[in-house]
PDB file of C-alpha atoms in Angstrom:
ATOM      1  CA  UNK A  50     253.094  77.295 298.122  1.00 55.00           C
ATOM      2  CA  UNK A  51     254.185  73.731 298.425  1.00 54.00           C
ATOM      3  CA  UNK A  52     251.784  70.980 299.438  1.00 54.00           C
ATOM      4  CA  UNK A  53     253.171  67.870 300.993  1.00 54.00           C
ATOM      5  CA  UNK A  54     251.222  64.740 301.571  1.00 54.00           C
ATOM      6  CA  UNK A  55     251.988  62.964 304.775  1.00 50.00           C
ATOM      7  CA  UNK A  56     251.459  59.238 304.167  1.00 49.00           C
ATOM      8  CA  UNK A  57     251.500  58.472 307.885  1.00 46.00           C
ATOM      9  CA  UNK A  58     248.880  60.232 309.945  1.00 43.00           C
ATOM     10  CA  UNK A  59     249.954  61.796 313.230  1.00 43.00           C
ATOM     11  CA  UNK A  60     247.503  59.582 315.086  1.00 38.00           C
ATOM     12  CA  UNK A  61     246.887  56.076 313.843  1.00 37.00           C
ATOM     13  CA  UNK A  62     243.186  55.286 313.559  1.00 35.00           C
ATOM     14  CA  UNK A  63     241.897  52.754 316.046  1.00 40.00           C
ATOM     15  CA  UNK A  64     241.888  49.295 314.568  1.00 45.00           C
ATOM     16  CA  UNK A  65     238.565  47.607 314.263  1.00 45.00           C
ATOM     17  CA  UNK A  66     237.991  45.080 317.007  1.00 59.00           C
ATOM     18  CA  UNK A  67     236.826  42.606 314.373  1.00 65.00           C
ATOM     19  CA  UNK A  68     240.305  42.717 312.814  1.00 69.00           C
ATOM     20  CA  UNK A  69     241.629  40.557 315.639  1.00 87.00           C
ATOM     21  CA  UNK A  70     239.178  37.756 314.809  1.00 96.00           C
ATOM     22  CA  UNK A  71     239.930  35.824 311.639  1.00 96.00           C
ATOM     23  CA  UNK A  72     237.350  35.279 308.945  1.00 96.00           C
ATOM     24  CA  UNK A  73     237.622  31.534 309.606  1.00 96.00           C
ATOM     25  CA  UNK A  74     236.786  32.085 313.285  1.00 96.00           C
ATOM     26  CA  UNK A  75     233.783  34.231 312.288  1.00 97.00           C
ATOM     27  CA  UNK A  76     232.545  31.357 310.116  1.00 97.00           C
ATOM     28  CA  UNK A  77     233.058  28.918 312.997  1.00 97.00           C
ATOM     29  CA  UNK A  78     230.996  31.223 315.219  1.00 98.00           C
ATOM     30  CA  UNK A  79     228.301  31.472 312.558  1.00 98.00           C
ATOM     31  CA  UNK A  80     228.274  27.684 312.259  1.00 98.00           C
ATOM     32  CA  UNK A  81     227.764  27.454 316.033  1.00 98.00           C
ATOM     33  CA  UNK A  82     224.886  29.942 315.932  1.00 98.00           C
ATOM     34  CA  UNK A  83     223.352  27.985 313.041  1.00 98.00           C
ATOM     35  CA  UNK A  84     223.794  24.660 314.870  1.00 97.00           C
ATOM     36  CA  UNK A  85     222.037  26.031 317.950  1.00 96.00           C
ATOM     37  CA  UNK A  86     219.267  27.691 315.923  1.00 97.00           C
ATOM     38  CA  UNK A  87     218.597  24.576 313.839  1.00 97.00           C
ATOM     39  CA  UNK A  88     218.707  22.252 316.846  1.00 95.00           C
ATOM     40  CA  UNK A  89     216.365  24.336 318.944  1.00 95.00           C
ATOM     41  CA  UNK A  90     214.215  25.011 315.900  1.00 95.00           C
ATOM     42  CA  UNK A  91     213.694  21.288 315.463  1.00 96.00           C
ATOM     43  CA  UNK A  92     213.274  20.415 319.145  1.00 93.00           C
ATOM     44  CA  UNK A  93     211.703  23.426 320.875  1.00 94.00           C
ATOM     45  CA  UNK A  94     209.794  25.457 318.305  1.00 94.00           C
ATOM     46  CA  UNK A  95     207.239  22.795 317.312  1.00 92.00           C
ATOM     47  CA  UNK A  96     205.889  22.711 320.865  1.00 91.00           C
ATOM     48  CA  UNK A  97     206.113  26.503 321.237  1.00 90.00           C
ATOM     49  CA  UNK A  98     204.044  26.984 318.087  1.00 92.00           C
ATOM     50  CA  UNK A  99     201.552  24.198 318.863  1.00 89.00           C
ATOM     51  CA  UNK A 100     198.121  25.621 319.598  1.00 83.00           C
ATOM     52  CA  UNK A 101     196.698  24.600 322.944  1.00 83.00           C
ATOM     53  CA  UNK A 102     200.053  23.382 324.295  1.00 82.00           C
ATOM     54  CA  UNK A 103     199.855  22.758 328.050  1.00 86.00           C
ATOM     55  CA  UNK A 104     203.071  22.908 330.054  1.00 86.00           C
ATOM     56  CA  UNK A 105     204.006  22.625 333.667  1.00 91.00           C
ATOM     57  CA  UNK A 106     205.610  25.801 335.034  1.00 90.00           C
ATOM     58  CA  UNK A 107     209.281  24.833 334.568  1.00 88.00           C
ATOM     59  CA  UNK A 108     208.746  23.068 331.242  1.00 89.00           C
ATOM     60  CA  UNK A 109     207.011  26.128 329.821  1.00 90.00           C
ATOM     61  CA  UNK A 110     209.644  28.477 331.229  1.00 92.00           C
ATOM     62  CA  UNK A 111     212.518  26.443 329.799  1.00 91.00           C
ATOM     63  CA  UNK A 112     210.838  26.027 326.400  1.00 91.00           C
ATOM     64  CA  UNK A 113     210.166  29.747 326.040  1.00 93.00           C
ATOM     65  CA  UNK A 114     213.677  30.690 327.191  1.00 94.00           C
ATOM     66  CA  UNK A 115     215.207  28.258 324.706  1.00 94.00           C
ATOM     67  CA  UNK A 116     212.991  29.609 321.922  1.00 95.00           C
ATOM     68  CA  UNK A 117     214.137  33.163 322.714  1.00 96.00           C
ATOM     69  CA  UNK A 118     217.752  31.943 322.848  1.00 97.00           C
ATOM     70  CA  UNK A 119     217.375  30.409 319.380  1.00 97.00           C
ATOM     71  CA  UNK A 120     216.128  33.731 318.002  1.00 97.00           C
ATOM     72  CA  UNK A 121     219.136  35.523 319.490  1.00 97.00           C
ATOM     73  CA  UNK A 122     221.420  32.896 317.940  1.00 97.00           C
ATOM     74  CA  UNK A 123     219.702  33.544 314.617  1.00 97.00           C
ATOM     75  CA  UNK A 124     220.755  37.174 315.022  1.00 97.00           C
ATOM     76  CA  UNK A 125     224.273  35.886 315.717  1.00 98.00           C
ATOM     77  CA  UNK A 126     224.485  34.684 312.105  1.00 97.00           C
ATOM     78  CA  UNK A 127     224.602  38.320 311.032  1.00 97.00           C
ATOM     79  CA  UNK A 128     226.440  39.753 314.059  1.00 98.00           C
ATOM     80  CA  UNK A 129     228.643  36.936 315.379  1.00 98.00           C
ATOM     81  CA  UNK A 130     230.845  39.056 317.646  1.00 98.00           C
ATOM     82  CA  UNK A 131     228.123  41.349 318.932  1.00 97.00           C
ATOM     83  CA  UNK A 132     226.044  38.343 320.016  1.00 97.00           C
ATOM     84  CA  UNK A 133     228.911  36.663 321.900  1.00 98.00           C
ATOM     85  CA  UNK A 134     227.370  37.475 325.316  1.00 97.00           C
ATOM     86  CA  UNK A 135     224.550  35.084 324.387  1.00 97.00           C
ATOM     87  CA  UNK A 136     227.069  32.268 323.869  1.00 97.00           C
ATOM     88  CA  UNK A 137     228.893  33.250 327.055  1.00 97.00           C
ATOM     89  CA  UNK A 138     225.603  32.931 328.951  1.00 96.00           C
ATOM     90  CA  UNK A 139     225.192  29.461 327.408  1.00 96.00           C
ATOM     91  CA  UNK A 140     228.722  28.470 328.481  1.00 97.00           C
ATOM     92  CA  UNK A 141     228.208  29.743 332.012  1.00 97.00           C
ATOM     93  CA  UNK A 142     224.841  28.199 332.801  1.00 96.00           C
ATOM     94  CA  UNK A 143     225.669  24.819 331.297  1.00 96.00           C
ATOM     95  CA  UNK A 144     229.068  24.654 332.971  1.00 97.00           C
ATOM     96  CA  UNK A 145     227.535  25.596 336.324  1.00 97.00           C
ATOM     97  CA  UNK A 146     224.748  23.054 335.896  1.00 95.00           C
ATOM     98  CA  UNK A 147     227.147  20.259 334.912  1.00 96.00           C
ATOM     99  CA  UNK A 148     229.372  21.032 337.909  1.00 96.00           C
ATOM    100  CA  UNK A 149     226.584  21.463 340.470  1.00 96.00           C
ATOM    101  CA  UNK A 150     223.929  18.915 339.461  1.00 94.00           C
ATOM    102  CA  UNK A 151     225.205  15.794 337.672  1.00 95.00           C
ATOM    103  CA  UNK A 152     228.850  15.817 338.806  1.00 95.00           C
ATOM    104  CA  UNK A 153     228.076  15.332 342.523  1.00 94.00           C
ATOM    105  CA  UNK A 154     225.548  12.617 341.654  1.00 93.00           C
ATOM    106  CA  UNK A 155     228.076  10.879 339.403  1.00 92.00           C
ATOM    107  CA  UNK A 156     230.734  11.048 342.128  1.00 94.00           C
ATOM    108  CA  UNK A 157     228.216   9.487 344.548  1.00 93.00           C
ATOM    109  CA  UNK A 158     227.345   6.766 342.014  1.00 90.00           C
ATOM    110  CA  UNK A 159     223.713   7.865 341.618  1.00 89.00           C
ATOM    111  CA  UNK A 160     223.274   8.712 337.930  1.00 86.00           C
ATOM    112  CA  UNK A 161     219.971   7.719 336.331  1.00 87.00           C
ATOM    113  CA  UNK A 162     219.086   7.578 332.598  1.00 87.00           C
ATOM    114  CA  UNK A 163     216.959  10.748 332.804  1.00 86.00           C
ATOM    115  CA  UNK A 164     219.881  12.727 334.158  1.00 90.00           C
ATOM    116  CA  UNK A 165     222.222  11.262 331.539  1.00 91.00           C
ATOM    117  CA  UNK A 166     220.026  12.584 328.710  1.00 89.00           C
ATOM    118  CA  UNK A 167     220.337  16.097 330.116  1.00 91.00           C
ATOM    119  CA  UNK A 168     224.067  15.642 330.681  1.00 94.00           C
ATOM    120  CA  UNK A 169     224.502  14.648 327.048  1.00 92.00           C
ATOM    121  CA  UNK A 170     222.506  17.663 325.826  1.00 90.00           C
ATOM    122  CA  UNK A 171     224.419  20.065 328.083  1.00 93.00           C
ATOM    123  CA  UNK A 172     227.806  18.554 327.242  1.00 94.00           C
ATOM    124  CA  UNK A 173     227.397  20.010 323.755  1.00 93.00           C
ATOM    125  CA  UNK A 174     228.636  23.185 325.427  1.00 96.00           C
ATOM    126  CA  UNK A 175     232.118  21.865 324.635  1.00 97.00           C
ATOM    127  CA  UNK A 176     231.484  22.881 321.013  1.00 97.00           C
ATOM    128  CA  UNK A 177     230.708  26.413 322.151  1.00 97.00           C
ATOM    129  CA  UNK A 178     233.967  26.482 324.133  1.00 97.00           C
ATOM    130  CA  UNK A 179     235.791  25.608 320.904  1.00 97.00           C
ATOM    131  CA  UNK A 180     233.928  28.160 318.773  1.00 97.00           C
ATOM    132  CA  UNK A 181     234.319  31.209 321.017  1.00 97.00           C
ATOM    133  CA  UNK A 182     237.331  33.442 320.215  1.00 97.00           C
ATOM    134  CA  UNK A 183     238.568  33.672 323.804  1.00 97.00           C
ATOM    135  CA  UNK A 184     241.293  36.232 323.035  1.00 96.00           C
ATOM    136  CA  UNK A 185     238.677  38.576 321.628  1.00 97.00           C
ATOM    137  CA  UNK A 186     236.423  37.949 324.639  1.00 97.00           C
ATOM    138  CA  UNK A 187     239.279  38.777 327.017  1.00 96.00           C
ATOM    139  CA  UNK A 188     240.271  41.931 325.116  1.00 95.00           C
ATOM    140  CA  UNK A 189     236.686  43.133 324.732  1.00 95.00           C
ATOM    141  CA  UNK A 190     235.109  42.249 328.063  1.00 94.00           C
ATOM    142  CA  UNK A 191     238.061  42.254 330.471  1.00 94.00           C
ATOM    143  CA  UNK A 192     240.753  44.620 329.166  1.00 95.00           C
ATOM    144  CA  UNK A 193     238.581  47.260 327.517  1.00 93.00           C
ATOM    145  CA  UNK A 194     237.230  49.855 329.956  1.00 94.00           C
ATOM    146  CA  UNK A 195     233.500  49.685 330.479  1.00 92.00           C
ATOM    147  CA  UNK A 196     231.027  52.444 329.742  1.00 93.00           C
ATOM    148  CA  UNK A 197     231.115  55.392 332.114  1.00 94.00           C
ATOM    149  CA  UNK A 198     228.766  55.477 335.081  1.00 94.00           C
ATOM    150  CA  UNK A 199     228.232  59.244 335.136  1.00 92.00           C
TER     151      UNK A 199
END
């Protein structure tokens, strides 16, 4: 009886989806998650944790949503690719807001200092655009079939 070892399997195992994202890109993503977590930790969390804090409806809603977002970004330090939808949400809402709120006002010549502060804060989304591995996003969320419906 002769045993032969076949070095090449008949079916190649599926490559890990993380293999298409370089270690450097994973560190860039982690740096982005850390930047967001630290920034929101310094700006939002003190008021969230302050006892007896009184907010107007929208201010309270925004503060709590940003606090939750910072916790999800904290999770992104450990799972940078799995938490990409959180960064995609950030890209989408800030891009939409910049296009629909300040851009028309700027084109009409009606930009005030209050609006400019928000524009500056939201323009940081450019860093997220640079950090996201767009090839991976395309392959994972566009080309890969979704979960079955039945």
